[in-house]
Short mmCIF file of C-alpha atoms in Angstrom, two decimals:
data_model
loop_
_atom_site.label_atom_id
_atom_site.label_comp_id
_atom_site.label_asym_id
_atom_site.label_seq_id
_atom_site.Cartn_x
_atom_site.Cartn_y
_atom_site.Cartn_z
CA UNK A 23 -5.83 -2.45 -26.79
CA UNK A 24 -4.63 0.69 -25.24
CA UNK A 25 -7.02 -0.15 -22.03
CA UNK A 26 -4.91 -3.26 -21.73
CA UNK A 27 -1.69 -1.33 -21.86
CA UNK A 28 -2.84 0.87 -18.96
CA UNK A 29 -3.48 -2.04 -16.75
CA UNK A 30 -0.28 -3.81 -17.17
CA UNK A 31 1.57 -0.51 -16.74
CA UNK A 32 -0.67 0.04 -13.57
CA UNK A 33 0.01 -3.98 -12.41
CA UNK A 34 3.59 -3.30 -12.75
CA UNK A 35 3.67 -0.19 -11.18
CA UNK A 36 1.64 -1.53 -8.23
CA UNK A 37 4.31 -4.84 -8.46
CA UNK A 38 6.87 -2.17 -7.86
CA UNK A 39 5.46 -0.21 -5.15
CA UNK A 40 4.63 -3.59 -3.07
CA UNK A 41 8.25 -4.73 -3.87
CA UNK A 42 9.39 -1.33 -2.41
CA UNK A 43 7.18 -1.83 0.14
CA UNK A 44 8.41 -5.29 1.49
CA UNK A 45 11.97 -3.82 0.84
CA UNK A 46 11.91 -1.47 3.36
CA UNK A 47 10.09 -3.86 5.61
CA UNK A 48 12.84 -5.99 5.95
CA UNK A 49 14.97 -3.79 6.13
CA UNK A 50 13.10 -2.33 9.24
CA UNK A 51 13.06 -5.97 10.49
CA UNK A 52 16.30 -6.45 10.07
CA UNK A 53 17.70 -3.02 12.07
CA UNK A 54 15.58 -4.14 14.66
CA UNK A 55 16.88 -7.35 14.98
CA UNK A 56 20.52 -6.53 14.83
CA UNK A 57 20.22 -3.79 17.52
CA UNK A 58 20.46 -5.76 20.92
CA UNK A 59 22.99 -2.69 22.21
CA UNK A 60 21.16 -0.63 25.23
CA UNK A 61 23.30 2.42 24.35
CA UNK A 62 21.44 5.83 23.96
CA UNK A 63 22.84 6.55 20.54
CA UNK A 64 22.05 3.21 18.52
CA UNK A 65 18.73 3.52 19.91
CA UNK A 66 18.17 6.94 18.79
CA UNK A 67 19.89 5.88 15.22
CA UNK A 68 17.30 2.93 15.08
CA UNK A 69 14.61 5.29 15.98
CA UNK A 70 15.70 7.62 12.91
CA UNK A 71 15.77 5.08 10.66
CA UNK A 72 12.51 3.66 11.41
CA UNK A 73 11.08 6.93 11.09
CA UNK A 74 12.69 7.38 7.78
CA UNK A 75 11.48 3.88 6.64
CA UNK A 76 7.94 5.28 7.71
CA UNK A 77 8.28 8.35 5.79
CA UNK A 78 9.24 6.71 2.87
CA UNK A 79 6.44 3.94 3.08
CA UNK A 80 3.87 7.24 3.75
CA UNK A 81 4.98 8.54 0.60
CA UNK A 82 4.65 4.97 -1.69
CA UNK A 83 0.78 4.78 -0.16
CA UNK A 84 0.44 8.33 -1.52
CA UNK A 85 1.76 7.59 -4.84
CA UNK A 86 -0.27 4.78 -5.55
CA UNK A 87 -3.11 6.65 -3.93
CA UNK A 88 -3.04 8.68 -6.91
CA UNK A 89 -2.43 6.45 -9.23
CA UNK A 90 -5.89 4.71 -8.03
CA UNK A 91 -7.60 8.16 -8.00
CA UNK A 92 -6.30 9.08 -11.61
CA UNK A 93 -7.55 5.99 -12.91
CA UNK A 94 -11.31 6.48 -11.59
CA UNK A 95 -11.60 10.47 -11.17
CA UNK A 96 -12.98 10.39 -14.66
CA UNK A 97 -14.80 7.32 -14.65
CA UNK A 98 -18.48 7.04 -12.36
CA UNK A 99 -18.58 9.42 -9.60
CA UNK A 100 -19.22 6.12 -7.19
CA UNK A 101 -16.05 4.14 -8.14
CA UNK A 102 -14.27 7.42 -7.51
CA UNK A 103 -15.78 7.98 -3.55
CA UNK A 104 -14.95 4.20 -3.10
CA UNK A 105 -11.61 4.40 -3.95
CA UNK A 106 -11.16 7.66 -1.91
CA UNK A 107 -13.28 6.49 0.93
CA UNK A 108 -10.83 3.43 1.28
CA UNK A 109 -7.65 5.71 1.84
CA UNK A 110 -9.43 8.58 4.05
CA UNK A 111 -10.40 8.63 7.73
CA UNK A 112 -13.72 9.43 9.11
CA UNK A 113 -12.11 13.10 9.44
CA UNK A 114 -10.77 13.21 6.53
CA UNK A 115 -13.97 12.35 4.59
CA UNK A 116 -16.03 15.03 6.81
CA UNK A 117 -13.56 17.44 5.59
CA UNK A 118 -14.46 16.80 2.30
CA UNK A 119 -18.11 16.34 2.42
CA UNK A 120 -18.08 20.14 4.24
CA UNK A 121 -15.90 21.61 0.85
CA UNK A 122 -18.31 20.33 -1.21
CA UNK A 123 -20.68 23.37 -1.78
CA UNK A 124 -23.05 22.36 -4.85
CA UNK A 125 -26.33 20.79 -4.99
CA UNK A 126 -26.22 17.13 -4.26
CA UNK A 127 -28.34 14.17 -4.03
CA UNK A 128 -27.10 11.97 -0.97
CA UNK A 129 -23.43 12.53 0.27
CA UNK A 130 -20.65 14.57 -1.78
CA UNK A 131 -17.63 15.36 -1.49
CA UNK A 132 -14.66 17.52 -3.22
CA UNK A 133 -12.48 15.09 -3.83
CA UNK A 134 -11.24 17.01 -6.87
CA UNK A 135 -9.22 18.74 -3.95
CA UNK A 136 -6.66 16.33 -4.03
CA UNK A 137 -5.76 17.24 -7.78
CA UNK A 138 -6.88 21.46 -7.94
CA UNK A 139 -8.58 24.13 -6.11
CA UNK A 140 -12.28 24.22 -6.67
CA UNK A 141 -13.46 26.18 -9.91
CA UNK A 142 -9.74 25.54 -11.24
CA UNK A 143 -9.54 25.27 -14.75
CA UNK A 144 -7.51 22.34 -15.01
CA UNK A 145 -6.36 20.81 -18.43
CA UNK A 146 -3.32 18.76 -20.16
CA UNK A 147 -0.88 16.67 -18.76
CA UNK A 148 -0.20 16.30 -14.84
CA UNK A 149 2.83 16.52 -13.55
CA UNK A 150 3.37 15.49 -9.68
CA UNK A 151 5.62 15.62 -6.96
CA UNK A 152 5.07 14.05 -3.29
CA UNK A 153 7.70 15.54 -0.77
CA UNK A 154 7.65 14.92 2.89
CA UNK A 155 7.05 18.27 5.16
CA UNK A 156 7.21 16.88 8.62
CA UNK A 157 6.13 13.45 10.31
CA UNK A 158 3.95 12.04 7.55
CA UNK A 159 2.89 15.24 6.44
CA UNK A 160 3.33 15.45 2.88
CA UNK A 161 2.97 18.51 0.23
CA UNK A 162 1.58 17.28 -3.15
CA UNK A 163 2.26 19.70 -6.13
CA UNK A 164 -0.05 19.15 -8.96
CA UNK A 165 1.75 20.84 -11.79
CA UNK A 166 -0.27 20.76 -15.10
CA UNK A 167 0.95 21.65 -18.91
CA UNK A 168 -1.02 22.30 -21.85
CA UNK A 169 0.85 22.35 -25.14
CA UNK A 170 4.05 21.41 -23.22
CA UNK A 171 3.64 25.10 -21.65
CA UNK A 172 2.75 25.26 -17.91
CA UNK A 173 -0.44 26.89 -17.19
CA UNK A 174 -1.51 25.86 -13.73
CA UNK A 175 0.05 24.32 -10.36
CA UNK A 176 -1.88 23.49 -7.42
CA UNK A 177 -0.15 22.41 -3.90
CA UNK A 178 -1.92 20.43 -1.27
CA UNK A 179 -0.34 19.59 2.31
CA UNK A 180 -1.71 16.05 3.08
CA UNK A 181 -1.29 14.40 6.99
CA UNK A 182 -1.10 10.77 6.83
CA UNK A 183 -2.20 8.71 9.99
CA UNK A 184 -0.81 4.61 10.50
CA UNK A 185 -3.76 2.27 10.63
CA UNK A 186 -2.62 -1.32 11.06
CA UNK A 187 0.17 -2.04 8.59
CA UNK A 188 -0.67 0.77 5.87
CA UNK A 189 -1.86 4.50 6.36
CA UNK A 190 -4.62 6.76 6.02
CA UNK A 191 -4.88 10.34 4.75
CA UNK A 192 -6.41 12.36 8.15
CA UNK A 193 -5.74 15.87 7.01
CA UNK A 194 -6.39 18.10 3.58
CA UNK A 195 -4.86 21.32 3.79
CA UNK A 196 -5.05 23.10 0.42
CA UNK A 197 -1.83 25.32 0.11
CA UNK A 198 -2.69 27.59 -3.32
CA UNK A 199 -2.51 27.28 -6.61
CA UNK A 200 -1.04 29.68 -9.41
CA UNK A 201 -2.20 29.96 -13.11
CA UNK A 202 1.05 30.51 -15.43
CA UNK A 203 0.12 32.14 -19.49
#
């Protein structure tokens, strides 16, 4: 029963995101259409808020990104790849494939790094936050608590590329991470 309560509450949460999603694309649609004036400052005003539309469409892919990657981290190491081999590109991947520094038969990669540093000891509930640096750069902070106390926060600065009408994640700078008593 409880595995059918996760998948409704990850059907609606996925029924928001794509209702966000179309939102903001009409929205964008509609600016576009209702800017016919050839003056320098409604073009630059359109510009910002298509590049704040942008932003906050990089930031729902992210979300959901994780919301895919909690749901399989756990599970078989193959569903997990799939998932994060859907939302990476080729450089992206690479970059992971070269963190990952155990044995390994066929091709690895740290994907844990989008959750903690490597060798963190990472348990209890996850707490996140998704804010947007610069462009579609965005810094993830994984903040974890164990007993309701926080013991561990990880930040991750993640560059998001367009391709076609969604995005990819291109770049995986880890930032640090801090271990709290």
């Amino acid at each position: 029963m409880p595995r059918q309560t996760n998948q409704i509450h990850f059907i609606m949460k996925k029924l928001f995101i794509c209702i966000t999603m179309a939102t903001v694309t009409f929205a964008m649609m509609a600016c576009n259409n209702n800017t016919q004036n050839t003056d320098n400052k409604a073009n630059t005003e359109n510009t910002v808020s298509t590049t704040d539309a942008s932003v906050e469409l990089g930031k729902a892919f992210l979300e959901n990104f994780y919301q895919g990657l909690e749901e399989v981290f756990d599970q078989e190491q193959e569903e997990a790849y799939q998932h994060v081999y859907k939302h990476v590109t080729p450089k992206a991947k690479q970059f992971l494939i070269d963190q990952y520094d155990y044995d390994c038969d066929g091709e690895c990669m740290a994907i844990w790094l989008f959750l903690y540093q490597g060798g963190g000891d990472v348990i209890g509930e996850c707490q996140r936050t998704i804010e947007p640096v610069d462009g579609l750069s965005y810094r993830v902070t994984n903040t974890y608590y164990y007993e309701g106390k926080k013991s561990y926060e990880y930040h991750v600065k993640l560059g998001l590329v367009k391709d076609a009408d969604t995005f990819k994640i291109d770049s995986i700078t880890p930032e640090g991470e801090e271990y709290y008593d």
